[in-house]
């Protein structure tokens, strides 16, 4: 059970990090495309899709909800760091990404065990 929790946590963090990295890359290439709510939406969608993609390949699937919420928090803080750093620059990409990860990854780690919740089955006796 302990190993399964660790695998779920690592997969959830990987999906969260994927969403954050995509937003940082999009923001570096085109800042107007990544700023604001659309940047948070891009990161959240990519993170959720990464978690869904990992579900078919891993025996201990990541939590799609936890990775999406973690990525949402991470992208918010990364985009908000553009008020202190030059938006869309390499400095923003590095420091803003670290700033976002410092907030988003702990959220994903805390919510990661949601992946252990089984879906109710029609065939399972109650």
PDB file of C-alpha atoms in Angstrom:
ATOM      1  CA  UNK A   1       0.000   0.000   0.000  1.00  0.00           C
ATOM      2  CA  UNK A   2       2.821   2.406   0.869  1.00  0.00           C
ATOM      3  CA  UNK A   3       4.513   1.837  -2.495  1.00  0.00           C
ATOM      4  CA  UNK A   4       1.249   2.405  -4.317  1.00  0.00           C
ATOM      5  CA  UNK A   5       0.748   5.746  -2.552  1.00  0.00           C
ATOM      6  CA  UNK A   6       4.272   6.811  -3.507  1.00  0.00           C
ATOM      7  CA  UNK A   7       3.678   5.857  -7.152  1.00  0.00           C
ATOM      8  CA  UNK A   8       0.410   7.776  -7.227  1.00  0.00           C
ATOM      9  CA  UNK A   9       2.052  10.814  -5.640  1.00  0.00           C
ATOM     10  CA  UNK A  10       4.944  10.789  -8.127  1.00  0.00           C
ATOM     11  CA  UNK A  11       2.618  10.413 -11.111  1.00  0.00           C
ATOM     12  CA  UNK A  12       0.385  13.230  -9.833  1.00  0.00           C
ATOM     13  CA  UNK A  13       3.383  15.523  -9.375  1.00  0.00           C
ATOM     14  CA  UNK A  14       4.649  14.613 -12.850  1.00  0.00           C
ATOM     15  CA  UNK A  15       1.306  15.557 -14.412  1.00  0.00           C
ATOM     16  CA  UNK A  16       1.241  18.823 -12.426  1.00  0.00           C
ATOM     17  CA  UNK A  17       4.772  19.658 -13.504  1.00  0.00           C
ATOM     18  CA  UNK A  18       3.905  18.912 -17.138  1.00  0.00           C
ATOM     19  CA  UNK A  19       1.092  21.468 -17.056  1.00  0.00           C
ATOM     20  CA  UNK A  20       3.333  24.082 -15.468  1.00  0.00           C
ATOM     21  CA  UNK A  21       6.142  23.494 -17.968  1.00  0.00           C
ATOM     22  CA  UNK A  22       3.771  23.863 -20.913  1.00  0.00           C
ATOM     23  CA  UNK A  23       2.513  27.203 -19.587  1.00  0.00           C
ATOM     24  CA  UNK A  24       6.074  28.396 -19.057  1.00  0.00           C
ATOM     25  CA  UNK A  25       7.017  27.411 -22.611  1.00  0.00           C
ATOM     26  CA  UNK A  26       3.913  29.064 -24.067  1.00  0.00           C
ATOM     27  CA  UNK A  27       4.560  32.192 -21.989  1.00  0.00           C
ATOM     28  CA  UNK A  28       8.142  32.351 -23.166  1.00  0.00           C
ATOM     29  CA  UNK A  29       7.129  31.995 -26.810  1.00  0.00           C
ATOM     30  CA  UNK A  30       4.048  34.232 -26.675  1.00  0.00           C
ATOM     31  CA  UNK A  31       3.299  36.096 -23.450  1.00  0.00           C
ATOM     32  CA  UNK A  32      -0.170  37.395 -24.498  1.00  0.00           C
ATOM     33  CA  UNK A  33      -1.270  33.806 -25.061  1.00  0.00           C
ATOM     34  CA  UNK A  34      -0.245  32.647 -21.571  1.00  0.00           C
ATOM     35  CA  UNK A  35      -1.153  35.601 -19.394  1.00  0.00           C
ATOM     36  CA  UNK A  36      -4.268  35.606 -17.295  1.00  0.00           C
ATOM     37  CA  UNK A  37      -6.998  33.037 -17.157  1.00  0.00           C
ATOM     38  CA  UNK A  38      -6.139  31.426 -20.496  1.00  0.00           C
ATOM     39  CA  UNK A  39      -2.673  30.528 -19.213  1.00  0.00           C
ATOM     40  CA  UNK A  40      -4.159  28.899 -16.127  1.00  0.00           C
ATOM     41  CA  UNK A  41      -6.663  27.058 -18.342  1.00  0.00           C
ATOM     42  CA  UNK A  42      -3.889  25.787 -20.625  1.00  0.00           C
ATOM     43  CA  UNK A  43      -1.886  24.457 -17.681  1.00  0.00           C
ATOM     44  CA  UNK A  44      -4.898  22.856 -16.051  1.00  0.00           C
ATOM     45  CA  UNK A  45      -6.037  21.170 -19.267  1.00  0.00           C
ATOM     46  CA  UNK A  46      -2.566  19.866 -20.107  1.00  0.00           C
ATOM     47  CA  UNK A  47      -2.109  18.552 -16.580  1.00  0.00           C
ATOM     48  CA  UNK A  48      -5.458  16.764 -16.606  1.00  0.00           C
ATOM     49  CA  UNK A  49      -4.746  15.274 -20.034  1.00  0.00           C
ATOM     50  CA  UNK A  50      -1.310  14.110 -18.879  1.00  0.00           C
ATOM     51  CA  UNK A  51      -2.919  12.409 -15.880  1.00  0.00           C
ATOM     52  CA  UNK A  52      -5.495  10.718 -18.124  1.00  0.00           C
ATOM     53  CA  UNK A  53      -2.720   9.573 -20.450  1.00  0.00           C
ATOM     54  CA  UNK A  54      -0.773   8.124 -17.529  1.00  0.00           C
ATOM     55  CA  UNK A  55      -3.841   6.268 -16.259  1.00  0.00           C
ATOM     56  CA  UNK A  56      -3.736   3.828 -19.147  1.00  0.00           C
ATOM     57  CA  UNK A  57      -0.017   3.087 -18.742  1.00  0.00           C
ATOM     58  CA  UNK A  58       0.497   2.898 -14.977  1.00  0.00           C
ATOM     59  CA  UNK A  59      -0.812   0.346 -12.520  1.00  0.00           C
ATOM     60  CA  UNK A  60      -1.107   3.072  -9.858  1.00  0.00           C
ATOM     61  CA  UNK A  61      -2.809   5.911 -11.731  1.00  0.00           C
ATOM     62  CA  UNK A  62      -2.376   9.569 -10.797  1.00  0.00           C
ATOM     63  CA  UNK A  63      -5.276  11.612  -9.550  1.00  0.00           C
ATOM     64  CA  UNK A  64      -6.571  13.734 -12.393  1.00  0.00           C
ATOM     65  CA  UNK A  65      -8.311  16.102  -9.970  1.00  0.00           C
ATOM     66  CA  UNK A  66      -5.247  16.564  -7.760  1.00  0.00           C
ATOM     67  CA  UNK A  67      -2.927  17.176 -10.701  1.00  0.00           C
ATOM     68  CA  UNK A  68      -5.337  19.670 -12.290  1.00  0.00           C
ATOM     69  CA  UNK A  69      -5.783  21.614  -9.040  1.00  0.00           C
ATOM     70  CA  UNK A  70      -2.031  21.543  -8.351  1.00  0.00           C
ATOM     71  CA  UNK A  71      -1.314  22.780 -11.862  1.00  0.00           C
ATOM     72  CA  UNK A  72      -3.929  25.505 -11.527  1.00  0.00           C
ATOM     73  CA  UNK A  73      -2.242  26.798  -8.367  1.00  0.00           C
ATOM     74  CA  UNK A  74       1.244  26.481  -9.901  1.00  0.00           C
ATOM     75  CA  UNK A  75       0.252  28.319 -13.085  1.00  0.00           C
ATOM     76  CA  UNK A  76      -1.472  31.067 -11.115  1.00  0.00           C
ATOM     77  CA  UNK A  77       1.628  31.794  -9.067  1.00  0.00           C
ATOM     78  CA  UNK A  78       3.944  31.501 -12.082  1.00  0.00           C
ATOM     79  CA  UNK A  79       1.846  33.961 -14.082  1.00  0.00           C
ATOM     80  CA  UNK A  80       1.467  36.262 -11.076  1.00  0.00           C
ATOM     81  CA  UNK A  81       5.237  36.421 -10.725  1.00  0.00           C
ATOM     82  CA  UNK A  82       5.272  38.412 -13.966  1.00  0.00           C
ATOM     83  CA  UNK A  83       4.404  41.457 -11.869  1.00  0.00           C
ATOM     84  CA  UNK A  84       7.856  41.250 -10.269  1.00  0.00           C
ATOM     85  CA  UNK A  85       9.816  39.916 -13.260  1.00  0.00           C
ATOM     86  CA  UNK A  86       9.831  40.834 -16.943  1.00  0.00           C
ATOM     87  CA  UNK A  87       6.902  38.855 -18.400  1.00  0.00           C
ATOM     88  CA  UNK A  88       7.725  36.273 -21.045  1.00  0.00           C
ATOM     89  CA  UNK A  89      11.475  36.435 -20.422  1.00  0.00           C
ATOM     90  CA  UNK A  90      13.880  33.641 -19.562  1.00  0.00           C
ATOM     91  CA  UNK A  91      14.184  35.123 -16.079  1.00  0.00           C
ATOM     92  CA  UNK A  92      10.404  34.884 -15.651  1.00  0.00           C
ATOM     93  CA  UNK A  93      10.419  31.364 -17.008  1.00  0.00           C
ATOM     94  CA  UNK A  94      13.021  30.191 -14.501  1.00  0.00           C
ATOM     95  CA  UNK A  95      12.103  32.159 -11.373  1.00  0.00           C
ATOM     96  CA  UNK A  96       8.364  32.186 -12.029  1.00  0.00           C
ATOM     97  CA  UNK A  97       8.419  28.461 -12.683  1.00  0.00           C
ATOM     98  CA  UNK A  98      10.203  27.806  -9.405  1.00  0.00           C
ATOM     99  CA  UNK A  99       7.803  30.141  -7.604  1.00  0.00           C
ATOM    100  CA  UNK A 100       4.790  28.389  -9.114  1.00  0.00           C
ATOM    101  CA  UNK A 101       6.189  24.938  -8.377  1.00  0.00           C
ATOM    102  CA  UNK A 102       6.772  25.876  -4.733  1.00  0.00           C
ATOM    103  CA  UNK A 103       3.021  26.361  -4.334  1.00  0.00           C
ATOM    104  CA  UNK A 104       1.508  23.934  -6.854  1.00  0.00           C
ATOM    105  CA  UNK A 105       3.501  20.775  -6.151  1.00  0.00           C
ATOM    106  CA  UNK A 106       2.668  20.694  -2.404  1.00  0.00           C
ATOM    107  CA  UNK A 107      -1.016  21.074  -3.302  1.00  0.00           C
ATOM    108  CA  UNK A 108      -0.727  18.122  -5.688  1.00  0.00           C
ATOM    109  CA  UNK A 109       1.084  16.093  -3.021  1.00  0.00           C
ATOM    110  CA  UNK A 110      -1.581  16.800  -0.414  1.00  0.00           C
ATOM    111  CA  UNK A 111      -4.441  15.980  -2.781  1.00  0.00           C
ATOM    112  CA  UNK A 112      -2.649  13.038  -4.459  1.00  0.00           C
ATOM    113  CA  UNK A 113      -4.250  10.263  -2.389  1.00  0.00           C
ATOM    114  CA  UNK A 114      -7.545  11.109  -4.093  1.00  0.00           C
ATOM    115  CA  UNK A 115      -6.262   8.635  -6.708  1.00  0.00           C
ATOM    116  CA  UNK A 116      -6.783   5.840  -4.188  1.00  0.00           C
ATOM    117  CA  UNK A 117     -10.537   6.348  -4.105  1.00  0.00           C
ATOM    118  CA  UNK A 118     -12.215   3.591  -6.089  1.00  0.00           C
ATOM    119  CA  UNK A 119     -15.089   4.344  -8.385  1.00  0.00           C
ATOM    120  CA  UNK A 120     -18.334   2.727  -7.271  1.00  0.00           C
ATOM    121  CA  UNK A 121     -19.093  -0.384  -9.249  1.00  0.00           C
ATOM    122  CA  UNK A 122     -22.501  -1.665 -10.197  1.00  0.00           C
ATOM    123  CA  UNK A 123     -21.327  -5.268  -9.852  1.00  0.00           C
ATOM    124  CA  UNK A 124     -19.801  -4.867  -6.392  1.00  0.00           C
ATOM    125  CA  UNK A 125     -22.085  -5.947  -3.543  1.00  0.00           C
ATOM    126  CA  UNK A 126     -22.655  -3.362  -0.860  1.00  0.00           C
TER     127      UNK A 126
END
